[in-house]
mmCIF file of C-alpha atoms in Angstrom:
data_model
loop_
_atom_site.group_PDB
_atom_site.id
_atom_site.type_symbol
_atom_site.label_atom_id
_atom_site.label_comp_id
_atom_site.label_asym_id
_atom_site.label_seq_id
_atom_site.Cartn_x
_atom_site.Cartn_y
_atom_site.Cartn_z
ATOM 1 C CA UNK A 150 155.921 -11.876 32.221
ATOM 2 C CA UNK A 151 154.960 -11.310 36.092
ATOM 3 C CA UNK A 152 151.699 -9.634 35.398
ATOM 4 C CA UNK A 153 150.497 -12.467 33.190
ATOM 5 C CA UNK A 154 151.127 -15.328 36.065
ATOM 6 C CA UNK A 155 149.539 -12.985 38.226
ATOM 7 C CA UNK A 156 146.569 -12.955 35.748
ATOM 8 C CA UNK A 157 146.807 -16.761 35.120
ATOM 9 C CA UNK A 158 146.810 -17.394 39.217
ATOM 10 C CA UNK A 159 143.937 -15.081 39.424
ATOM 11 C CA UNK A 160 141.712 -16.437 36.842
ATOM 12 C CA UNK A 161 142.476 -20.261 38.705
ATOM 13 C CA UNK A 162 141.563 -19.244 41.732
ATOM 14 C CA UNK A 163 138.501 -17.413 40.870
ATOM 15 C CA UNK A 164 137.663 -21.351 38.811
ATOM 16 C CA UNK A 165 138.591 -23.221 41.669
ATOM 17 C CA UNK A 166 136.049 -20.768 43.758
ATOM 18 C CA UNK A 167 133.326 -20.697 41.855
ATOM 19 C CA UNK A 168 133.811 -24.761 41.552
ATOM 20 C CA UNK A 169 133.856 -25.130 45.063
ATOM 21 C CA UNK A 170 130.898 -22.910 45.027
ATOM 22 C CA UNK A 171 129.099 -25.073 43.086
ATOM 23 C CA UNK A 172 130.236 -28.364 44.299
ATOM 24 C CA UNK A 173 129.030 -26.916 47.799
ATOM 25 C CA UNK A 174 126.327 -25.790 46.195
ATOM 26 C CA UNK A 175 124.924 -29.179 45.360
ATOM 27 C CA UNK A 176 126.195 -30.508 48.753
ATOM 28 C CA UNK A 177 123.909 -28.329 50.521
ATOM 29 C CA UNK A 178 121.120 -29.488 48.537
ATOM 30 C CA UNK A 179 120.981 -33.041 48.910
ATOM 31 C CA UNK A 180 121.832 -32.805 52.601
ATOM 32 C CA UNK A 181 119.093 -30.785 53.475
ATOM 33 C CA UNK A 182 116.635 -33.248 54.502
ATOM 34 C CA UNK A 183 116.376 -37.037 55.652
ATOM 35 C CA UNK A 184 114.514 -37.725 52.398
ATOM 36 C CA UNK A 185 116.308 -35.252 49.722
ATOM 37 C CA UNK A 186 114.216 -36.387 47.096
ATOM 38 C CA UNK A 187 110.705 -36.072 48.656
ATOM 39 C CA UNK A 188 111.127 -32.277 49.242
ATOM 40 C CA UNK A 189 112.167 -31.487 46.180
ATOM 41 C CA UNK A 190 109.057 -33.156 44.452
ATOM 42 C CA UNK A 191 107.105 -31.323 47.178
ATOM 43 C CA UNK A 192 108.120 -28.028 45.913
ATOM 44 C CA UNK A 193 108.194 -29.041 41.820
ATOM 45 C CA UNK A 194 104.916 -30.059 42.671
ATOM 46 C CA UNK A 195 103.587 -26.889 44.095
ATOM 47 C CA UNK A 196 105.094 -24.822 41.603
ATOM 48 C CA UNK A 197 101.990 -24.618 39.349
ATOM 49 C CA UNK A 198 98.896 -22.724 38.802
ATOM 50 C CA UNK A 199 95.341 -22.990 37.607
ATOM 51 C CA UNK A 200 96.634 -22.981 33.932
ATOM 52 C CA UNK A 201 99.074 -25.761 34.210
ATOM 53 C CA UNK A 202 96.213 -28.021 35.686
ATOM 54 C CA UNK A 203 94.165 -26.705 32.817
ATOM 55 C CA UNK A 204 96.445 -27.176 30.267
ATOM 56 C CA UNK A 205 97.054 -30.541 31.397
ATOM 57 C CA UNK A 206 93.607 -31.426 31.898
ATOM 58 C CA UNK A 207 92.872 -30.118 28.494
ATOM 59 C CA UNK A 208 96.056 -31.447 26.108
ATOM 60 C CA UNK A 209 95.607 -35.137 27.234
ATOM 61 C CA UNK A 210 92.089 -35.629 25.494
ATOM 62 C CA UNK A 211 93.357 -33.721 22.539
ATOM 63 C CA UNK A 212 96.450 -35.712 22.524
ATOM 64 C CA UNK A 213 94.478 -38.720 22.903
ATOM 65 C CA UNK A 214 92.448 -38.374 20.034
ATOM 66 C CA UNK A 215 95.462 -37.850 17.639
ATOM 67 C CA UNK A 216 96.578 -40.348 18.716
ATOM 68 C CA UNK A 217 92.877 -42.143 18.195
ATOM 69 C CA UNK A 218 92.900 -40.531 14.546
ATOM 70 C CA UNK A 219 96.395 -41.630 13.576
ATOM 71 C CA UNK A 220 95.291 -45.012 14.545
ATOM 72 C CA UNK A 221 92.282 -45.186 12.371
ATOM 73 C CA UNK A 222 94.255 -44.228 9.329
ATOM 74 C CA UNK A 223 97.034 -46.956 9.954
ATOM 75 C CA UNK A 224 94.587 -49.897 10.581
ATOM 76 C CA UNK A 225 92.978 -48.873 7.073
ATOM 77 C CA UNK A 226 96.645 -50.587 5.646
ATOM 78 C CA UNK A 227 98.674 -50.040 2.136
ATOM 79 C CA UNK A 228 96.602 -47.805 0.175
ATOM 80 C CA UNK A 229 96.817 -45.164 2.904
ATOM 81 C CA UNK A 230 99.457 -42.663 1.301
ATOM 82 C CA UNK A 231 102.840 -43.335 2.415
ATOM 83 C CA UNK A 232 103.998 -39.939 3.426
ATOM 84 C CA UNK A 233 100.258 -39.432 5.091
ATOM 85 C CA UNK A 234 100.741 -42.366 7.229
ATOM 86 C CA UNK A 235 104.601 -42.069 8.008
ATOM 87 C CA UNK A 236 103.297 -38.572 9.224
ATOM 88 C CA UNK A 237 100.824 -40.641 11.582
ATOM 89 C CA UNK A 238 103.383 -42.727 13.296
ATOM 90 C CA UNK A 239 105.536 -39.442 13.833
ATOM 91 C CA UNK A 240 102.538 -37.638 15.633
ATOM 92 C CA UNK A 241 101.757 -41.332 17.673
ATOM 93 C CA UNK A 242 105.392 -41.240 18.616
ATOM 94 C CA UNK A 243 105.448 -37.480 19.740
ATOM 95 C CA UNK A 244 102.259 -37.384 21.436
ATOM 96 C CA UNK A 245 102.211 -40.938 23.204
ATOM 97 C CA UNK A 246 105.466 -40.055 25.802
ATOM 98 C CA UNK A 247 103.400 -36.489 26.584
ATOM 99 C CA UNK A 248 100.311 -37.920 27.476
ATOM 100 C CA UNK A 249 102.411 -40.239 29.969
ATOM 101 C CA UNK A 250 104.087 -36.933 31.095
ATOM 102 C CA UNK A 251 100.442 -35.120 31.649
ATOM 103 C CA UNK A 252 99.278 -37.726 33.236
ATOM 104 C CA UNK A 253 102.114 -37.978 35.870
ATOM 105 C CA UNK A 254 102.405 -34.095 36.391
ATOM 106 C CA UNK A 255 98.268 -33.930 37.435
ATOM 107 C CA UNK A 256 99.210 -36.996 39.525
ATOM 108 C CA UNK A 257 101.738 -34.880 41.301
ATOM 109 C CA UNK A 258 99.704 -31.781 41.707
ATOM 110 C CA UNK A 259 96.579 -34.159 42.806
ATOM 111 C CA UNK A 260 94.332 -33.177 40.290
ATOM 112 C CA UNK A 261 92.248 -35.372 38.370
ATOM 113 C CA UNK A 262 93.085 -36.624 34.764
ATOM 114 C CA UNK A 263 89.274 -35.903 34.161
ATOM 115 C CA UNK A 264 87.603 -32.864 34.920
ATOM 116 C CA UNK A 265 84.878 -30.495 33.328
ATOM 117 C CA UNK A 266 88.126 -29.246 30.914
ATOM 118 C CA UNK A 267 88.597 -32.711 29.254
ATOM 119 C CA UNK A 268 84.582 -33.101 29.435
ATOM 120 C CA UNK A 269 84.432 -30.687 26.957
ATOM 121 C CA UNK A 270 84.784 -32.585 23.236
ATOM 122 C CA UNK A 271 84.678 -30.999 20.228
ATOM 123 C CA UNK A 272 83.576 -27.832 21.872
ATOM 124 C CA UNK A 273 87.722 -27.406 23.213
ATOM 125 C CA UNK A 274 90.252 -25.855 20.509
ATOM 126 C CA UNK A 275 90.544 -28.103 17.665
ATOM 127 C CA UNK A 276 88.447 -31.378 18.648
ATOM 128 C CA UNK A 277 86.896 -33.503 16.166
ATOM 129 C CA UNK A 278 83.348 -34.338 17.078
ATOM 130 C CA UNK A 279 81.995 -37.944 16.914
ATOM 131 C CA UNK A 280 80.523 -37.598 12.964
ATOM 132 C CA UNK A 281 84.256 -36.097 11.984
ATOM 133 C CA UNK A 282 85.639 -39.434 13.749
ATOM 134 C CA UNK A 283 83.113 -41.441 11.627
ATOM 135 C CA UNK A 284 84.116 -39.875 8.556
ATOM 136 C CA UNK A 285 87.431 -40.867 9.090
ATOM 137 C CA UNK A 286 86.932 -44.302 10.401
ATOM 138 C CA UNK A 287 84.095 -45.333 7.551
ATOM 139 C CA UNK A 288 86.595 -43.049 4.606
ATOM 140 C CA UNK A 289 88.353 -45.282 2.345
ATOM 141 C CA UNK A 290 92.181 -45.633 2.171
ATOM 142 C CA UNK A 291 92.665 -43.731 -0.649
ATOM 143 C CA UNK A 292 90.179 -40.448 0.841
ATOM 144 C CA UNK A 293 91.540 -41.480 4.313
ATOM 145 C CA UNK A 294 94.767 -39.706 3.680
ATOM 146 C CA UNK A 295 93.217 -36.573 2.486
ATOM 147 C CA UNK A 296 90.296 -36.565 5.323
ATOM 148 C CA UNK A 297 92.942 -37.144 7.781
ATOM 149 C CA UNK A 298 94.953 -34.351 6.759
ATOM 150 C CA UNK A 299 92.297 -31.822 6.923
ATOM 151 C CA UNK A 300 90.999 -33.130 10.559
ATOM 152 C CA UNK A 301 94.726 -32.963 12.007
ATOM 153 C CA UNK A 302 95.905 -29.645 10.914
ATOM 154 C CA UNK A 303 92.597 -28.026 12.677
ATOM 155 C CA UNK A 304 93.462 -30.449 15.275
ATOM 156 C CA UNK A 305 97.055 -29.125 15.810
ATOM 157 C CA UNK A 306 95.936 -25.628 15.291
ATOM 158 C CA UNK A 307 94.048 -25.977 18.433
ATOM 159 C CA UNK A 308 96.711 -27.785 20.513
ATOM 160 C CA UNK A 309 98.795 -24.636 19.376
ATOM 161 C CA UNK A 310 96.476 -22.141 20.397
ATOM 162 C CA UNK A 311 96.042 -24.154 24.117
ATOM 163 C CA UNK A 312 99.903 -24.585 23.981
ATOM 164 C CA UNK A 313 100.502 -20.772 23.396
ATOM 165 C CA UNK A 314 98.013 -19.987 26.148
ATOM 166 C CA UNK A 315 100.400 -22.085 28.639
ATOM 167 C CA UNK A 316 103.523 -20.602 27.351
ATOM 168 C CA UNK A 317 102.098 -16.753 28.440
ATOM 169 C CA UNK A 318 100.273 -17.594 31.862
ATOM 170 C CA UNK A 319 101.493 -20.908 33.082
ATOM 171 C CA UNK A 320 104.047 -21.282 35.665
ATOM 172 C CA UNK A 321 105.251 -24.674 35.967
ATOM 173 C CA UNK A 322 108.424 -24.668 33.862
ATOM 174 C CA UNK A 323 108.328 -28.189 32.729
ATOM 175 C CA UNK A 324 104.519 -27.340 32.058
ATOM 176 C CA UNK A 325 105.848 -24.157 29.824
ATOM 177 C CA UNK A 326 108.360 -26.301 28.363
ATOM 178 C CA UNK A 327 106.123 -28.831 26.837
ATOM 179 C CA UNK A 328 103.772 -26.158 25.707
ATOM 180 C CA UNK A 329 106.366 -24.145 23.717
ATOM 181 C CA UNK A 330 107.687 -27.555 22.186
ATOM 182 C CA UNK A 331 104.244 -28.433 20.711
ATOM 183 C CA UNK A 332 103.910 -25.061 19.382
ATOM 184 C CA UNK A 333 107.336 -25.127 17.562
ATOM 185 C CA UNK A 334 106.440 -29.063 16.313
ATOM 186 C CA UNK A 335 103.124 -28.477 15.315
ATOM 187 C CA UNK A 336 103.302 -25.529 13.830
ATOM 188 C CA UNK A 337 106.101 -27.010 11.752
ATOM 189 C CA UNK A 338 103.695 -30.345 11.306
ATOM 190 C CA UNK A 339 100.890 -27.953 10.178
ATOM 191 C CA UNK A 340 103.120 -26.313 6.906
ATOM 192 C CA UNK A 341 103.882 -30.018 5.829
ATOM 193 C CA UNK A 342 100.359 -31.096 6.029
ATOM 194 C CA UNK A 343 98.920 -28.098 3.997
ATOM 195 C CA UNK A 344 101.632 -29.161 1.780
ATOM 196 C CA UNK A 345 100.950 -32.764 1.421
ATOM 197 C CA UNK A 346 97.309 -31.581 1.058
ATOM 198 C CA UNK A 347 98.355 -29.335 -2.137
ATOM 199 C CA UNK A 348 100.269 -32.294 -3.804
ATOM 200 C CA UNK A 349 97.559 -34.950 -3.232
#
């Protein structure tokens, strides 16, 4: 009966260390500076590279159209295909709070929203060009659905692609993070589109 006290006392005091650890931990922390919270953006913000800025630079236009193409097929009203355009509000809804995100993380690391990366149209991974935006806008309701489709799985294979890229050589976490979430959604997105594509 002693020994397992003993054991019981032990295993609460190493708890109440490693708590205090902790708790001191995070003391430390936010008393290290006048301005906690300035120094710790100055340091998120440095932690990036070259990638980051171009993934960043690169997923907002794509993002941007998606969200342009999704837009086109809701305006065109009730004949769209119900399933096609529920899918369109999902990808607005996904892709609207990460462009915000991009935008505020090349803020941060003082690079442009713009640069030669996001100059690049339908040359970058996955971009429709200007005629494949036609198409869509001038396609009826009912061929909408089906045009759409076709247009956004090429689209998302090329935000995968960029996405994967990030995952193996960028270095800002949050950066990473993002990256491997759009691979995981859109790859996902992409096997229900092919399959909404069969049964149309």
């Amino acid at each position: 009966m002693h020994t397992t006290t003993t054991t019981t006392t032990r295993t609460l005091a190493i708890a109440a260390a490693l708590t205090l650890g902790l708790a001191l931990a995070g003391c430390s922390t936010s008393n290290s500076g006048s301005d906690a919270g300035a120094s710790s953006s100055t340091s998120a913000a440095s932690a990036h590279n070259d990638q980051d800025v171009m993934f960043a630079q690169m997923m907002l236009p794509h993002h941007k159209q998606a969200v342009e193409m999704s837009d086109m097929l809701l305006a065109k009203g009730s004949g769209v295909d119900s399933d096609v355009a529920a899918l369109a509000k999902q990808i607005k809804a996904e892709q609207s709070p990460e462009m915000k995100q991009l935008t505020s993380w090349l803020k941060g690391w003082g690079e442009p929203a713009d640069s030669e990366h996001s100059g690049m149209g339908h040359s970058m991974s996955g971009m429709m060009s200007d005629s494949d935006m036609s198409d869509l806008d001038q396609a009826s309701a009912k061929d909408a659905g089906k045009l759409y489709l076709e247009q956004m799985i090429q689209h998302h294979k090329g935000a995968v692609d960029m996405a994967k890229t990030e995952v193996d050589k960028g270095k800002n976490t949050d950066a990473v993070a993002m990256a491997k979430s759009i691979v995981s959604s859109q790859t996902e997105q992409i096997t229900q589109m092919q399959d909404m594509l069969a049964s149309l």
